[in-house]
PDB file of C-alpha atoms in Angstrom:
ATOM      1  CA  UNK A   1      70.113  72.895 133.166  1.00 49.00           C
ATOM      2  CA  UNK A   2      72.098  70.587 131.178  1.00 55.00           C
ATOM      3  CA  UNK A   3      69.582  68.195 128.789  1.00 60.00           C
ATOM      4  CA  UNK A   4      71.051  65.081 126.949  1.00 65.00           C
ATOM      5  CA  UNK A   5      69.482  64.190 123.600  1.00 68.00           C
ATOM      6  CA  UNK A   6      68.927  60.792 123.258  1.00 76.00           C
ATOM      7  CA  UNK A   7      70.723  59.067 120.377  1.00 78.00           C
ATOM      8  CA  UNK A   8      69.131  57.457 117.026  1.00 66.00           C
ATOM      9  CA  UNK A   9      66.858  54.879 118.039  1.00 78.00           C
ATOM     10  CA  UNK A  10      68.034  51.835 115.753  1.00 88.00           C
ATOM     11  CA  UNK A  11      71.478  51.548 115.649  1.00 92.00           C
ATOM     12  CA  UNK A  12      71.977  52.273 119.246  1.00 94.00           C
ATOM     13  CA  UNK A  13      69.066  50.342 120.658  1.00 95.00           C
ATOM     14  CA  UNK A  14      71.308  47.511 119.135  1.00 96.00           C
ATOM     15  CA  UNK A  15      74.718  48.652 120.654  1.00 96.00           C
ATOM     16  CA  UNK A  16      72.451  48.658 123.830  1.00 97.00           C
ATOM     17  CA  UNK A  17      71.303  45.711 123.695  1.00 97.00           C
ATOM     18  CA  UNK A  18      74.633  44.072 122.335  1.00 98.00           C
ATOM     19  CA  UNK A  19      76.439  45.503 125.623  1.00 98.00           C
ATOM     20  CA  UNK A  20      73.707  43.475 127.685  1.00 98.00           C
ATOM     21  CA  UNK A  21      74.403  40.547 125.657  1.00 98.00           C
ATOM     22  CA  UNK A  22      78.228  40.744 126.431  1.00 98.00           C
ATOM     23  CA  UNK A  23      77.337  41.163 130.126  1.00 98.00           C
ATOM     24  CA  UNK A  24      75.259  38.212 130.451  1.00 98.00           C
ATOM     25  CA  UNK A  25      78.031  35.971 128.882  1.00 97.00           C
ATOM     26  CA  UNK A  26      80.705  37.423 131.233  1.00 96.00           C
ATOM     27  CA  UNK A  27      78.650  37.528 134.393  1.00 97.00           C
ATOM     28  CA  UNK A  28      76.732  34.357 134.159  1.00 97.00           C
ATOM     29  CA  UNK A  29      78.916  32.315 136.210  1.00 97.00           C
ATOM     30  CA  UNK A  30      79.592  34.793 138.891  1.00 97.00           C
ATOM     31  CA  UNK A  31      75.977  34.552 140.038  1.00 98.00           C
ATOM     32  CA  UNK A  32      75.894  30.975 142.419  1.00 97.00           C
ATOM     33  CA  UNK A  33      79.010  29.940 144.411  1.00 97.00           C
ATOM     34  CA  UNK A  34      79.323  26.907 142.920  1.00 97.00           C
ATOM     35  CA  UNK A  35      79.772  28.504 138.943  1.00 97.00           C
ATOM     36  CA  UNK A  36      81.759  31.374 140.802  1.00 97.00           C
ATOM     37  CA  UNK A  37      84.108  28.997 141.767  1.00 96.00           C
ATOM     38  CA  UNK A  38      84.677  27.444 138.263  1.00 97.00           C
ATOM     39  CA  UNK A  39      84.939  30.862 136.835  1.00 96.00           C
ATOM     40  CA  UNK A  40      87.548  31.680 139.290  1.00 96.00           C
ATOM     41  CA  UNK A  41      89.785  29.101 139.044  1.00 96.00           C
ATOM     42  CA  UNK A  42      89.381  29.394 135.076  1.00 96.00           C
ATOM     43  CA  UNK A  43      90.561  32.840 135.432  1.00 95.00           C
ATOM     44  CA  UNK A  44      93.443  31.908 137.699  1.00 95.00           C
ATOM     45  CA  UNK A  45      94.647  29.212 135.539  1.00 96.00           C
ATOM     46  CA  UNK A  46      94.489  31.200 132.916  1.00 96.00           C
ATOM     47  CA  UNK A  47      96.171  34.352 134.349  1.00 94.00           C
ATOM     48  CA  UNK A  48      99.082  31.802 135.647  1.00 95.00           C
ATOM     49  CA  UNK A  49      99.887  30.320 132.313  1.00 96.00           C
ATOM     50  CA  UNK A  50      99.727  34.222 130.721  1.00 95.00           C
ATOM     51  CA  UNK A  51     101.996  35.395 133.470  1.00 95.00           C
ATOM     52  CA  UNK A  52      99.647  37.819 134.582  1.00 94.00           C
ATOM     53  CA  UNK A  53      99.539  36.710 138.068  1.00 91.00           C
ATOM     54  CA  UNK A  54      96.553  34.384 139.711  1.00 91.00           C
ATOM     55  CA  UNK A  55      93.721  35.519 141.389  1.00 91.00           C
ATOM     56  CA  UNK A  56      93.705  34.973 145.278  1.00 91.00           C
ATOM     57  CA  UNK A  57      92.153  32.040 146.781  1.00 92.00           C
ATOM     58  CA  UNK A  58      88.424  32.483 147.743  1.00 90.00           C
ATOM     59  CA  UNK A  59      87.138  33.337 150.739  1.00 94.00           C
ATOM     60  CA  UNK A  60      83.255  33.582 151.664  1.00 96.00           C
ATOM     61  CA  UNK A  61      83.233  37.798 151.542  1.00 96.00           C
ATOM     62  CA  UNK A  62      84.697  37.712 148.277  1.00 95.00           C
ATOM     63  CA  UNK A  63      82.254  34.639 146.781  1.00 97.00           C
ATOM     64  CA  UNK A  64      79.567  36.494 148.487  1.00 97.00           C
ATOM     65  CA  UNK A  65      80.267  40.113 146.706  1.00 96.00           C
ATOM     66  CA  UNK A  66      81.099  38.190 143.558  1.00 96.00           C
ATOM     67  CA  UNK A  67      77.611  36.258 143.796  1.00 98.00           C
ATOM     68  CA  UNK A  68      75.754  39.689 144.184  1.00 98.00           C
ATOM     69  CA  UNK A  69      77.533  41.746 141.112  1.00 96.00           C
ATOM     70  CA  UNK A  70      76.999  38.808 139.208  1.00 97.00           C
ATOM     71  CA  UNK A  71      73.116  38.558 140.542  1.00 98.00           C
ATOM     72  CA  UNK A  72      72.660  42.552 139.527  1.00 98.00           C
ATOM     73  CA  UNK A  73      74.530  42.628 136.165  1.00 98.00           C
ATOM     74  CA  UNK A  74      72.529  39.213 135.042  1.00 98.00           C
ATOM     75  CA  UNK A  75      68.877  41.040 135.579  1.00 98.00           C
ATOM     76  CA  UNK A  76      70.331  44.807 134.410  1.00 98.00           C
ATOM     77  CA  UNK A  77      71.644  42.845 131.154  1.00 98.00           C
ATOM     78  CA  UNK A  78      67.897  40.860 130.857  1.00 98.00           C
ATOM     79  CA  UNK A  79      66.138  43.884 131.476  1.00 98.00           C
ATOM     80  CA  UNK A  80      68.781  45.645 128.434  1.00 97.00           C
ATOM     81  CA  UNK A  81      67.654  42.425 126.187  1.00 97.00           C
ATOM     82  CA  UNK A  82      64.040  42.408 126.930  1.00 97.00           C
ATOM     83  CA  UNK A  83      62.601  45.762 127.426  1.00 95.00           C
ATOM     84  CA  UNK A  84      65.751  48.001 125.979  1.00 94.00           C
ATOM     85  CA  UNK A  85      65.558  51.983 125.818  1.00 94.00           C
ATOM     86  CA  UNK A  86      67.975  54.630 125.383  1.00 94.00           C
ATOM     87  CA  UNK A  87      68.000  55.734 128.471  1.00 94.00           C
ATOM     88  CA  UNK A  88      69.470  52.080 129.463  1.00 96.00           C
ATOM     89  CA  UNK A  89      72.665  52.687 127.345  1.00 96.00           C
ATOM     90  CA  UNK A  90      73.194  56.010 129.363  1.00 95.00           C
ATOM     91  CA  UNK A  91      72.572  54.508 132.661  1.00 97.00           C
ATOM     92  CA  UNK A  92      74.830  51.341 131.487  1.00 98.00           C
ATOM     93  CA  UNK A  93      77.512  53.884 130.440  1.00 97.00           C
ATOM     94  CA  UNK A  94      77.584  55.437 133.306  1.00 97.00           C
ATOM     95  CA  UNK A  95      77.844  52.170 135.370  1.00 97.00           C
ATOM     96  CA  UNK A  96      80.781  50.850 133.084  1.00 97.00           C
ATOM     97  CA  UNK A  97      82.487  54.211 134.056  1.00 97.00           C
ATOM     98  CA  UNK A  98      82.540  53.196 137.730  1.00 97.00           C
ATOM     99  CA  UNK A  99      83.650  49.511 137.305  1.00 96.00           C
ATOM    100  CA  UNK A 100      86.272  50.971 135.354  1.00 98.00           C
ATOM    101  CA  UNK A 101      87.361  53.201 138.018  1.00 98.00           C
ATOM    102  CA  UNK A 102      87.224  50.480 140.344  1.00 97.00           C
ATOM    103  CA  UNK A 103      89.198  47.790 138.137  1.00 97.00           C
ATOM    104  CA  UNK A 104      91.717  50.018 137.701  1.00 98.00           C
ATOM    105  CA  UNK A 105      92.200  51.047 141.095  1.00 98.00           C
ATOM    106  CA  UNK A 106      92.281  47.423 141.574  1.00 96.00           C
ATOM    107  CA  UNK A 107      95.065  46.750 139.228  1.00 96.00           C
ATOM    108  CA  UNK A 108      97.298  50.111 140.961  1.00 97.00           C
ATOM    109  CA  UNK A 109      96.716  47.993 143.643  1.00 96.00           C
ATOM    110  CA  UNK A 110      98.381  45.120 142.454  1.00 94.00           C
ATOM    111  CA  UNK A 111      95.421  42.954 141.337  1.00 93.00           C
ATOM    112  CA  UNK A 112      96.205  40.348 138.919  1.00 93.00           C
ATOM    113  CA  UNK A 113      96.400  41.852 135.239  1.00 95.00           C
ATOM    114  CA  UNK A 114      93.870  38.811 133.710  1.00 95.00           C
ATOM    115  CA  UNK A 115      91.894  42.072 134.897  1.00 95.00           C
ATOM    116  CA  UNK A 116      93.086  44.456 131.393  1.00 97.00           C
ATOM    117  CA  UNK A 117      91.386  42.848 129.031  1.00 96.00           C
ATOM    118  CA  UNK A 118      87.619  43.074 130.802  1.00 96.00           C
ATOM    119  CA  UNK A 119      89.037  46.825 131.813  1.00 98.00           C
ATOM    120  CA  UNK A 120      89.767  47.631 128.239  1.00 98.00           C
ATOM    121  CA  UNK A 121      86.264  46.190 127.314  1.00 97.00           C
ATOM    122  CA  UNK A 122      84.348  48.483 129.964  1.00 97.00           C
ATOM    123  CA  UNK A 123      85.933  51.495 129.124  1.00 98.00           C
ATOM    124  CA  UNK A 124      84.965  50.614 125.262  1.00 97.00           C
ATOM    125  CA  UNK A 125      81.442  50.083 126.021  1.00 97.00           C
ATOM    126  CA  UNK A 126      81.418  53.028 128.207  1.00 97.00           C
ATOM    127  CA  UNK A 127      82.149  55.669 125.582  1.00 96.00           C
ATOM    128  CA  UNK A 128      80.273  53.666 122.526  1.00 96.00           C
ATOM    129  CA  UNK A 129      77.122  54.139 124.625  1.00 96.00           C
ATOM    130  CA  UNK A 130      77.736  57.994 126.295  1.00 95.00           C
ATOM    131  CA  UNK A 131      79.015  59.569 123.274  1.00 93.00           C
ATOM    132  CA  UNK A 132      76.102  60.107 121.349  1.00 93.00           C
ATOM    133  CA  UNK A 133      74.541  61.662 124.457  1.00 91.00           C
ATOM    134  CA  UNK A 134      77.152  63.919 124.208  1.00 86.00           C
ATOM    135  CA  UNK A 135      76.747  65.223 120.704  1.00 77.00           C
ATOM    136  CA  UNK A 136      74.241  67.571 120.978  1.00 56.00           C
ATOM    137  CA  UNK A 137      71.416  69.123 123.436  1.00 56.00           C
ATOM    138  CA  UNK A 138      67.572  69.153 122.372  1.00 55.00           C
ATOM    139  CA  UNK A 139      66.157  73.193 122.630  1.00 55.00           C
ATOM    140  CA  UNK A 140      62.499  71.930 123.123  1.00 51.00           C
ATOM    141  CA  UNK A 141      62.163  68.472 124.494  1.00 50.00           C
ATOM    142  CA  UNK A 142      63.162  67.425 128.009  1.00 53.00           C
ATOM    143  CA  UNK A 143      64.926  64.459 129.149  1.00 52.00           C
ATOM    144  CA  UNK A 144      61.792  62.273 129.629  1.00 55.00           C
ATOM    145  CA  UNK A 145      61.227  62.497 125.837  1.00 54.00           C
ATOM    146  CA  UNK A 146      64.474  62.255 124.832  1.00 52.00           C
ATOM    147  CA  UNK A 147      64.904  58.777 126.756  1.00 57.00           C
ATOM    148  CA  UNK A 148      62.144  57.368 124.735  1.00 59.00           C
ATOM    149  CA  UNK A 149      59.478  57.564 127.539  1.00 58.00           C
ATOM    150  CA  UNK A 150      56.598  59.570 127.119  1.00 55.00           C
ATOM    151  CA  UNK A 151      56.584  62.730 129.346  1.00 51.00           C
ATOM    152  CA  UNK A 152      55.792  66.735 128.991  1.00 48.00           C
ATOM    153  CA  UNK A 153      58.427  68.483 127.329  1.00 46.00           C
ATOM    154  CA  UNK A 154      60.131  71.251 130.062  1.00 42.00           C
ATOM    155  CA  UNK A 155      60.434  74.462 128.910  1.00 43.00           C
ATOM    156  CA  UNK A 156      63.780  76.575 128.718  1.00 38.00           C
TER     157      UNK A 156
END
């Protein structure tokens, strides 16, 4: 069984918790319809004058799955703010993983590249928060402990 040792408290407690803060700024306005749509056509104006190509024009399935990411990232980043572990930066790795997988299938699909810059920014937050569960395995303690929650150690 593969165990991950859960990095130094301080210093990545705050990397945690500044990822949540960047989340909450960036998917703020994607949680009502009527901010999405601001946000949108701030994005599209601003992909136009870039070159980058605009986004399309919305559509209620699209404001709908916009409204419900932006709904779950909002209380995953409070949670991340108010009650922040460890195991939160591995679980928040993990998720930046997928959306990155997903933007950039998105862009080989021809999605409009205003999308780069928040794909660049996933993939960086991604690694700054797996990494140091990467860097080395605990012999004695098991995963509960590791995350910062109390638990029984599991044997080898």
């Amino acid at each position: 069984m593969i165990r991950l040792s859960a990095p130094a408290r301080p210093a990545y407690l705050q990397v945690v918790r500044a990822s949540a803060w960047y989340d909450l700024a960036v998917t703020a306005g994607f949680v009502t319809p009527w901010t999405y749509a601001l946000v949108r056509g701030a994005l599209s104006s601003l992909g136009d004058r870039l070159g980058w190509g605009m986004l399309p024009e919305p559509e209620p399935w699209q404001t709908l799955y916009a409204n419900l990411m932006g709904s779950v990232v909002v209380v995953w980043a409070t949670l991340r703010i108010v009650r922040v572990l460890p195991v939160h930066g591995l679980f928040d790795g993990v998720a930046r993983i997928l959306f990155s997988a997903w933007m950039a299938y998105a862009l080989a699909e021809g999605a409009s590249r205003i999308l780069w810059p928040f794909l660049t920014v996933e993939i960086v937050w991604g690694i700054v928060q797996l990494a140091p569960w990467l860097r080395h395995r605990p012999r004695d303690a098991g995963f509960e402990q590791q995350a910062g929650r109390p638990g029984r150690a599991v044997a080898n």
